Structure formats: structure tokens, C-alpha cells
Short mmCIF file of C-alpha atoms in Angstrom, two decimals:
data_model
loop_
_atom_site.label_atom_id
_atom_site.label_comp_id
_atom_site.label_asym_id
_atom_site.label_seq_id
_atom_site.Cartn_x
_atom_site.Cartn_y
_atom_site.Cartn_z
CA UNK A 1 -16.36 1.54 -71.72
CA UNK A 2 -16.88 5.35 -72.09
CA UNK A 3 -18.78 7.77 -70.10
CA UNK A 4 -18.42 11.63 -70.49
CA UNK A 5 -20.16 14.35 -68.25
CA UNK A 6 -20.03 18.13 -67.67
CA UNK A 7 -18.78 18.29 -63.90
CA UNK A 8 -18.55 21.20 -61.46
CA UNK A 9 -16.10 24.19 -63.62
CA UNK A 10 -14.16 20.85 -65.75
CA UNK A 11 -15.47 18.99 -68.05
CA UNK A 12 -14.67 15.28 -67.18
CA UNK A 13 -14.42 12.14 -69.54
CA UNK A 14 -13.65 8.54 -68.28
CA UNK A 15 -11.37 6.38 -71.23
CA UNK A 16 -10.40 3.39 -70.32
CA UNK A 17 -10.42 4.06 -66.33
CA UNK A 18 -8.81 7.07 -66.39
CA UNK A 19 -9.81 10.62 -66.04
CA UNK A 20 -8.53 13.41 -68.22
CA UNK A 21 -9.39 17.14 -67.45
CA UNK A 22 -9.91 20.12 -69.60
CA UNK A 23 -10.74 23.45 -68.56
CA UNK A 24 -13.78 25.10 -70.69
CA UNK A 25 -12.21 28.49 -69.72
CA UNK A 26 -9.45 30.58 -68.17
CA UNK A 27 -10.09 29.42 -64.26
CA UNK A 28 -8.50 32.15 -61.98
CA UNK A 29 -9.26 31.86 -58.08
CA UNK A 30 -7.93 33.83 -55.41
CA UNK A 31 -6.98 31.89 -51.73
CA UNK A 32 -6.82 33.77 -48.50
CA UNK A 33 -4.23 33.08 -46.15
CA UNK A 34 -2.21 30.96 -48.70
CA UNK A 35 0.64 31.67 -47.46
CA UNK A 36 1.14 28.71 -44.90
CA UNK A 37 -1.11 25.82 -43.94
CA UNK A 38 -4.01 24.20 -45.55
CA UNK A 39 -4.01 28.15 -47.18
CA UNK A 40 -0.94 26.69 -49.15
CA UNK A 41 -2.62 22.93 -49.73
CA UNK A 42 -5.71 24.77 -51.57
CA UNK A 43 -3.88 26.93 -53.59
CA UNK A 44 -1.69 23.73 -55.07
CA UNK A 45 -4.87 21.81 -55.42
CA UNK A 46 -6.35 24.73 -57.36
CA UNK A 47 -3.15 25.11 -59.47
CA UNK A 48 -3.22 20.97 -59.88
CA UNK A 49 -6.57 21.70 -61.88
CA UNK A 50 -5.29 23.98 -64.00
CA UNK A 51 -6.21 27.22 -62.15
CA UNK A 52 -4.28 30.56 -62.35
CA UNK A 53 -4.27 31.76 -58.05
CA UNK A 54 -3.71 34.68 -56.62
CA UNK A 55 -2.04 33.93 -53.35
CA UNK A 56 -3.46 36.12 -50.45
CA UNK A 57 -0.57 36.72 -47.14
CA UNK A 58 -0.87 39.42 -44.60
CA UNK A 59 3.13 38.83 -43.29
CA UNK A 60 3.96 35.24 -44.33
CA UNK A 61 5.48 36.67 -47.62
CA UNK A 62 8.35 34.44 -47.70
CA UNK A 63 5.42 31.00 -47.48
CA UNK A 64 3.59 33.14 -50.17
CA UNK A 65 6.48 33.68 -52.49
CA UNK A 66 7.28 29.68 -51.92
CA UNK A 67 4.28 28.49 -52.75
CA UNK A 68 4.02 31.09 -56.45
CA UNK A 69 6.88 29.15 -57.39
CA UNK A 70 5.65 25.90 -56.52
CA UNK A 71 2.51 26.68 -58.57
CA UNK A 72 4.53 28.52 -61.78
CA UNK A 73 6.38 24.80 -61.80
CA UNK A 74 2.73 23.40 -62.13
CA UNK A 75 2.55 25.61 -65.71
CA UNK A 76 0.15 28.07 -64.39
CA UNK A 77 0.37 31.26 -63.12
CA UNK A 78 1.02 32.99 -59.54
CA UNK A 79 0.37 36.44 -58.24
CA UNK A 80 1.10 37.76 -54.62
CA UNK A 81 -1.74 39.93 -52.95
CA UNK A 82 -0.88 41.65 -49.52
CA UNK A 83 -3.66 42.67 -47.26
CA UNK A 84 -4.31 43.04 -43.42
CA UNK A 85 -7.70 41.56 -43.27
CA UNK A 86 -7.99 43.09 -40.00
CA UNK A 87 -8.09 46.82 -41.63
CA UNK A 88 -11.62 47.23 -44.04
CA UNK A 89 -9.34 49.45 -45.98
CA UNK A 90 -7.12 46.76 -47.55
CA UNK A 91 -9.17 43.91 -47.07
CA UNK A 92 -12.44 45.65 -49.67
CA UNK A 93 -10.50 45.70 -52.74
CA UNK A 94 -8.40 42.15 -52.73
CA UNK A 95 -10.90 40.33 -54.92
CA UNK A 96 -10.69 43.38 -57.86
CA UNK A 97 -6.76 43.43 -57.37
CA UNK A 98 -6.61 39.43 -57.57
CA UNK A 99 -8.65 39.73 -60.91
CA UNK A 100 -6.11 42.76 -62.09
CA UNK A 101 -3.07 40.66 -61.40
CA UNK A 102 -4.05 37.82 -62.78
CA UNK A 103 -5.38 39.38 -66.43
CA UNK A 104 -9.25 38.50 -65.56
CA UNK A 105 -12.64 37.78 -63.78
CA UNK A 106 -12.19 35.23 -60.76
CA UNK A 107 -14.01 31.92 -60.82
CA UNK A 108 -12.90 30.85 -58.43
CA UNK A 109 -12.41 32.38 -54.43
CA UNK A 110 -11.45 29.97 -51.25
CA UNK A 111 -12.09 32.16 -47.89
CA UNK A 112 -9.37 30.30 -45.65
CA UNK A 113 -7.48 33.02 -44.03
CA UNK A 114 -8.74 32.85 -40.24
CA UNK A 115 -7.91 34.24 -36.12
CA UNK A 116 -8.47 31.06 -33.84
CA UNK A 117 -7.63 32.76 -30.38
CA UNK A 118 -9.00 30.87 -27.38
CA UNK A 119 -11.67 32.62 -25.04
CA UNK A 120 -14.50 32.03 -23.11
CA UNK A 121 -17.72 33.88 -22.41
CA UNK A 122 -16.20 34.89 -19.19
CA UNK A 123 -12.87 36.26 -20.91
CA UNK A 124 -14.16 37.51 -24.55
CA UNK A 125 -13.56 41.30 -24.84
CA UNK A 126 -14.73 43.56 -27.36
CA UNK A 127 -11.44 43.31 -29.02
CA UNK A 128 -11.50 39.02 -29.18
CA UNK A 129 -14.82 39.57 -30.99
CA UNK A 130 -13.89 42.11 -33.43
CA UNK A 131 -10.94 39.86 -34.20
CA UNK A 132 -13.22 36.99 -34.86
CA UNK A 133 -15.83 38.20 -36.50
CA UNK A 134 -14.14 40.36 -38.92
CA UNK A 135 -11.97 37.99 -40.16
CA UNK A 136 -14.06 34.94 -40.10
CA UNK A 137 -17.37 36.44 -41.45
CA UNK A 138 -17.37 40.07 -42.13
CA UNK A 139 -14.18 39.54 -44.59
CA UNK A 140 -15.39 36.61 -46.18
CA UNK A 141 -18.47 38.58 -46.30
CA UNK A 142 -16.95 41.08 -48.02
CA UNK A 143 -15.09 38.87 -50.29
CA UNK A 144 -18.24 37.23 -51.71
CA UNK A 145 -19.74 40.49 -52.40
CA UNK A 146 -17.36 41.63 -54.73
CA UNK A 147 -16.81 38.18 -56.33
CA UNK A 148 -20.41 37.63 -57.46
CA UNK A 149 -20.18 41.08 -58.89
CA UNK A 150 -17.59 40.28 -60.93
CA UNK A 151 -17.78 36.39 -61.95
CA UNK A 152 -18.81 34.67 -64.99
CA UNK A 153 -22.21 33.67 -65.13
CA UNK A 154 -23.52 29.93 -65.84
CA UNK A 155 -23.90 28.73 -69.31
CA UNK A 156 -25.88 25.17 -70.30
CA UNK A 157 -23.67 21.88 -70.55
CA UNK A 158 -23.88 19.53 -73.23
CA UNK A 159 -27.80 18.50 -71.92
CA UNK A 160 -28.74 21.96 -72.46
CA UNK A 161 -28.71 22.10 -68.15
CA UNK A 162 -27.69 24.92 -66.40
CA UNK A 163 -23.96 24.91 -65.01
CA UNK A 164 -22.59 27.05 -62.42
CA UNK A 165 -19.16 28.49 -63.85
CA UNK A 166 -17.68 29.93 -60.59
CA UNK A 167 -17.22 28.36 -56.49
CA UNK A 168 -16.57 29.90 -52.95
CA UNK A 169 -15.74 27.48 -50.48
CA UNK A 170 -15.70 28.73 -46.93
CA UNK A 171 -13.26 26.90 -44.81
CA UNK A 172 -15.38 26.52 -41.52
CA UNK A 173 -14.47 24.37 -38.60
CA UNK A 174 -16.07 21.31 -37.49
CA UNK A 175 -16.83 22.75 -34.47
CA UNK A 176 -20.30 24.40 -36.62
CA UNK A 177 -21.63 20.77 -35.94
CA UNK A 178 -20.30 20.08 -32.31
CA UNK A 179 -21.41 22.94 -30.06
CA UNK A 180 -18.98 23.69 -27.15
CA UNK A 181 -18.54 26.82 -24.87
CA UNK A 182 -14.75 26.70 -25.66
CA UNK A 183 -13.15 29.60 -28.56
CA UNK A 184 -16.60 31.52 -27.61
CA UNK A 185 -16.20 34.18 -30.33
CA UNK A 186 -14.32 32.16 -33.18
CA UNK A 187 -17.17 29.37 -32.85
CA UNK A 188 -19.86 32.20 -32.96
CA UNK A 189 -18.21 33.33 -36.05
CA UNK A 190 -17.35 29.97 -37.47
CA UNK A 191 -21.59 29.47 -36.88
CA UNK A 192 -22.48 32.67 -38.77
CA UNK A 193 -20.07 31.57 -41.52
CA UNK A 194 -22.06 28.61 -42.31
CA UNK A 195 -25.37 30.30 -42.00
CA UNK A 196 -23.52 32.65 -44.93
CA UNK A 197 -22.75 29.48 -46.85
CA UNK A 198 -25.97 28.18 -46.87
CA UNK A 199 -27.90 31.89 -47.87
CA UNK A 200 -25.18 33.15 -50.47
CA UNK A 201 -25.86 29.63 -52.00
CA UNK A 202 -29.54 30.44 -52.27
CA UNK A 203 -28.85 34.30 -52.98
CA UNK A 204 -25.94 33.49 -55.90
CA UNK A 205 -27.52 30.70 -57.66
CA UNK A 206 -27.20 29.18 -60.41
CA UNK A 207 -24.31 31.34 -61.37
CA UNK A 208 -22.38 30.80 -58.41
CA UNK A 209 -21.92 27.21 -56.66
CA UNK A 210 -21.17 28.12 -52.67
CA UNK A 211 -19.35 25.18 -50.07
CA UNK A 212 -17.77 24.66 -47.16
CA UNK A 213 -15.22 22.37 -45.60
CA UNK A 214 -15.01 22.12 -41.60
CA UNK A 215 -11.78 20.62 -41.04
CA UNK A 216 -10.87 18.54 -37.61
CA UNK A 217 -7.62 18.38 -35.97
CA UNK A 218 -5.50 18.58 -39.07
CA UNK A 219 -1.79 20.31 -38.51
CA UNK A 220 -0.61 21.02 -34.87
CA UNK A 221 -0.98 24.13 -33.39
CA UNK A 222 1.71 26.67 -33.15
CA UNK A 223 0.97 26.65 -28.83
CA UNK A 224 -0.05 22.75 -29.20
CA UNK A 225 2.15 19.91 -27.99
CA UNK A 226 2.61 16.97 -30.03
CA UNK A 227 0.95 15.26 -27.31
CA UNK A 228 -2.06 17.16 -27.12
CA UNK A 229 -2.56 16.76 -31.07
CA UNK A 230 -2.35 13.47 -31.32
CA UNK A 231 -4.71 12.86 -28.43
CA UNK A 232 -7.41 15.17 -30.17
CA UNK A 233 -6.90 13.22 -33.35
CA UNK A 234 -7.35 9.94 -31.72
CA UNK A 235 -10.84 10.56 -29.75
CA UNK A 236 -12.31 10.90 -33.44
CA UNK A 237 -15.07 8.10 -34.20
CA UNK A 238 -12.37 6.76 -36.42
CA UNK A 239 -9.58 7.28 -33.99
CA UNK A 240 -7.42 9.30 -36.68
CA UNK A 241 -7.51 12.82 -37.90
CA UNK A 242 -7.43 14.10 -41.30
CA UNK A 243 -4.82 14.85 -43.23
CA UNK A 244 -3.84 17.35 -45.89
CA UNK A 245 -4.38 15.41 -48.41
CA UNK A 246 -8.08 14.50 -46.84
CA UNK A 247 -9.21 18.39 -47.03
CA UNK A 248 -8.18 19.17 -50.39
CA UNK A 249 -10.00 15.97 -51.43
CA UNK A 250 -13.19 17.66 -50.40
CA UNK A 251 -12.23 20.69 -52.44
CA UNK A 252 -11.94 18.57 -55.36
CA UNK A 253 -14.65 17.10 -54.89
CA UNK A 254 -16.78 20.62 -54.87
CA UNK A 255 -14.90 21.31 -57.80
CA UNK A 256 -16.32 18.10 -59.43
CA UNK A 257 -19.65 18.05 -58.67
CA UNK A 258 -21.99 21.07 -60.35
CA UNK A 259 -25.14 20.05 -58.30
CA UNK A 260 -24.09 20.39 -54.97
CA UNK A 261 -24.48 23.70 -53.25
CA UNK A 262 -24.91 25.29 -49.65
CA UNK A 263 -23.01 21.81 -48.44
CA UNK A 264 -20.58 21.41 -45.06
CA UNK A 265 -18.06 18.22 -45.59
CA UNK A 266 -16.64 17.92 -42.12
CA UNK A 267 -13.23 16.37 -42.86
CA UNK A 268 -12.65 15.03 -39.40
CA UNK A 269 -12.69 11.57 -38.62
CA UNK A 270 -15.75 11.94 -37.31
CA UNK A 271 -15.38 14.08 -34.31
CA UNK A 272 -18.15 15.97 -34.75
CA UNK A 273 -20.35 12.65 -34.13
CA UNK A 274 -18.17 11.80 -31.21
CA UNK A 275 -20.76 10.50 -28.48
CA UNK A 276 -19.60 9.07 -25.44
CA UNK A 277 -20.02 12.07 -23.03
CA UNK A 278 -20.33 11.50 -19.25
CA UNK A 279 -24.31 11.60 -19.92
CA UNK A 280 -24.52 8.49 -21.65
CA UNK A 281 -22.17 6.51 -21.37
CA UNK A 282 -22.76 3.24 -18.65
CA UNK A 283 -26.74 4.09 -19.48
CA UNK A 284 -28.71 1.42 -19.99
#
């Protein structure tokens, strides 16, 4: 049995149950905040498929370095880019330095690099906004700007359809579909980076394909006890969180599929669905 399709930025044939991959051209993507964390997880994934990244840190230099050599070990190639997304200054030109440093146009850009600070409308200041807004829209904003201006356009596949050549992915937050009054200004930002999903995938098409992923309880918090996390990861629908593994799954799965656009895979375990509030529950 043999089936062959264009898919997504790879060309994908099925021989004899398995799948083999070749890229149609050079894929280069640049990952914010890929220093540490699921940051780190996309960036391998990328390299896995046979992309060149350009590994965005603002301090975690010694993560960043770690993970260029785990990708050069893949085969493919690794450059570091330093930026303080917080300052307009440094974060405007990362996409045209990514491209420089890794010999050409970007087809590739993952906005992961986020602030999650906990507030409240009674405790937000102007300063917890500006934190979350600039670095959770405005930057990835920013980012998309300059990598439509610069990424290859679509060409036909093998039907003569048109193919998107290039992807941003916006990591969200599950929290987009699950409204609470908790992290007031990082869930208003997390909102107005899914609205920017959904519009830059109407604004960009058909050249460029634009996703996002809204990740649950996935990797403890730096002020989280063990406790807490595995509590939050049990009150899913499916009484587990996600892993790793689970998120970069969805990435592949973007990566794979060149119809599907302005899309929000909540990798979760279904807490987003999670329905057994005080106002139901014992109603008959």
C-alpha cells in the first residue's frame, strides 16, 4: 500500500507503514525563550524535522548554549540570539538577526517566550500590565510583522493547490478557553494573543499558515510545590496533565497539516472543559 501527499512545509510519503520526511527547502525558524522549558522542547522538535533554529534567551545563556549543541548533534544548525523582550529596542530586530545568523529567510517562527506573574484586578499596576502585554502580545506582535515581510511565499503542491511555505505558532495558555479573574493581565494578554492568531491567519494567508497551542499544567512552577502541581494536573477531565512530549505533538501536527489555520489545540487534559463548579453540581 502507498499513499503520498504534500503536508504542511514536508512533503510526506507512507511505504510500507512508515513515514519518511524530506524537506522541499532550507527550513530555518527562530524560537523565543528557547532557552529553558517547553522554549527548549520546540526548538528540538523543530531541529527533529530537519529545521535550522535560531535559539532566542534573554539571560538563560547557559540553557541556550545547551540546547545549540543538542540540536548541532541532530545535523542541523544552531545560532544564539540575545534580546530583552522587555526593551522595543532589542526585541524589533530579532527576526532579521535570526535570518542573518542562520544564512536565510525564516519559515518558520514559534512566539513562546512569556511573563506569567500572578495579579488580580485589585493588585494589577501599570507596571504588571506593561509586563504582560508587551511580552505576550505586543512582541509577538512585533515578531509577526517582520516575519511575513520577510518569508517565502506559497507555491502549488503536486495537485496544482496552493501550499503555505512558512508557520507561526503562538504558544497561548489554556486559560483563553476557561475565563477566570486570576493572572488578570497575563490572561488579558493571553486573550488578545489568540484574537492575533485568528486575524494574522486571515491577514497572512495563503502564504503564511498561523496556530496556536494553549498548554495546561505542564512543568512545575519555579514558586509551585510538587503538591500543588500535581493537584492541578489531576482535576483535568482526564485526571492527568500533559506532558512535553504531548505539546510538541501539537506542533507537529501544525507542521503536518497545510489546511489548518487560525486553530487553538489546548493540550491539557481537558481542563479547559472542566465542569463541576459549585453551580451545578448536586442539580437536578
Amino acid at each position: 500500500m502507498g499513499h503520498s501527499a504534500d503536508s504542511g512545509l514536508w512533503r510526506v510519503s507512507l511505504r510500507r507503514g512508515s513515514v519518511t520526511r524530506e524537506a522541499e527547502m532550507q527550513q530555518r525558524a527562530l524560537v523565543t525563550g528557547a532557552g529553558a522549558r517547553l522554549g527548549r522542547a520546540m526548538a528540538l522538535c523543530l531541529a527533529q524535522r530537519e529545521f535550522d533554529v535560531a535559539i532566542h534567551y534573554a539571560t538563560s545563556k547557559e540553557g541556550a548554549e545547551e540546547v545549540a549543541e543538542e540540536i548541532r548533534a541532530l545535523g542541523r544548525k544552531a545560532e544564539l540570539v540575545q534580546a530583552d523582550l522587555l526593551d522595543l529596542d532589542q526585541a524589533e530586530p530579532l527576526v532579521d538577526r535570526a535570518a542573518e545568523r542562520l544564512g536565510g529567510p525564516l519559515n518558520g517562527l514559534i512566539n513562546n517566550a512569556s511573563i506569567f506573574e500572578y495579579d488580580t484586578i485589585e493588585t494589577a499596576t501599570r507596571e504588571s500590565w506593561d509586563r504582560h502585554m508587551l511580552t505576550n502580545l505586543r512582541v509577538p506582535f512585533i515578531l509577526t510583522q517582520s516575519f511575513a515581510k520577510q518569508a517565502p511565499k506559497c507555491t502549488k503542491d503536486r495537485d496544482g493547490q496552493l501550499i503555505a511555505r512558512s508557520i507561526v505558532v503562538n504558544m497561548v495558555d489554556q486559560r483563553v478557553k476557561k475565563l477566570t479573574p486570576e493572572f488578570m493581565t497575563y490572561s488579558l494578554a493571553k486573550h488578545g494573543l489568540w484574537t492575533l492568531t485568528q486575524t494574522a491567519a486571515q491577514a497572512l494567508a495563503p502564504d503564511i499558515r498561523v496556530n496556536a497551542i494553549g498548554p495546561g499544567t505542564t512543568l512545575r512552577g519555579h514558586r509551585q510545590s510538587q503538591e500543588h502541581f500535581e493537584g492541578q494536573r489531576s482535576k483535568s477531565l482526564l485526571q492527568r496533565g500533559p506532558n512535553v512530549s504531548d505539546v510538541t505533538a501539537a506542533l507537529g501536527y501544525y507542521l503536518d497539516a497545510p489546511a489548518v489555520t487560525g486553530q487553538l489545540i489546548c493540550v491539557d487534559g481537558g481542563q479547559h472543559l472542566t465542569w463541576q463548579t459549585r453551580d451545578v453540581q448536586g442539580v437536578e
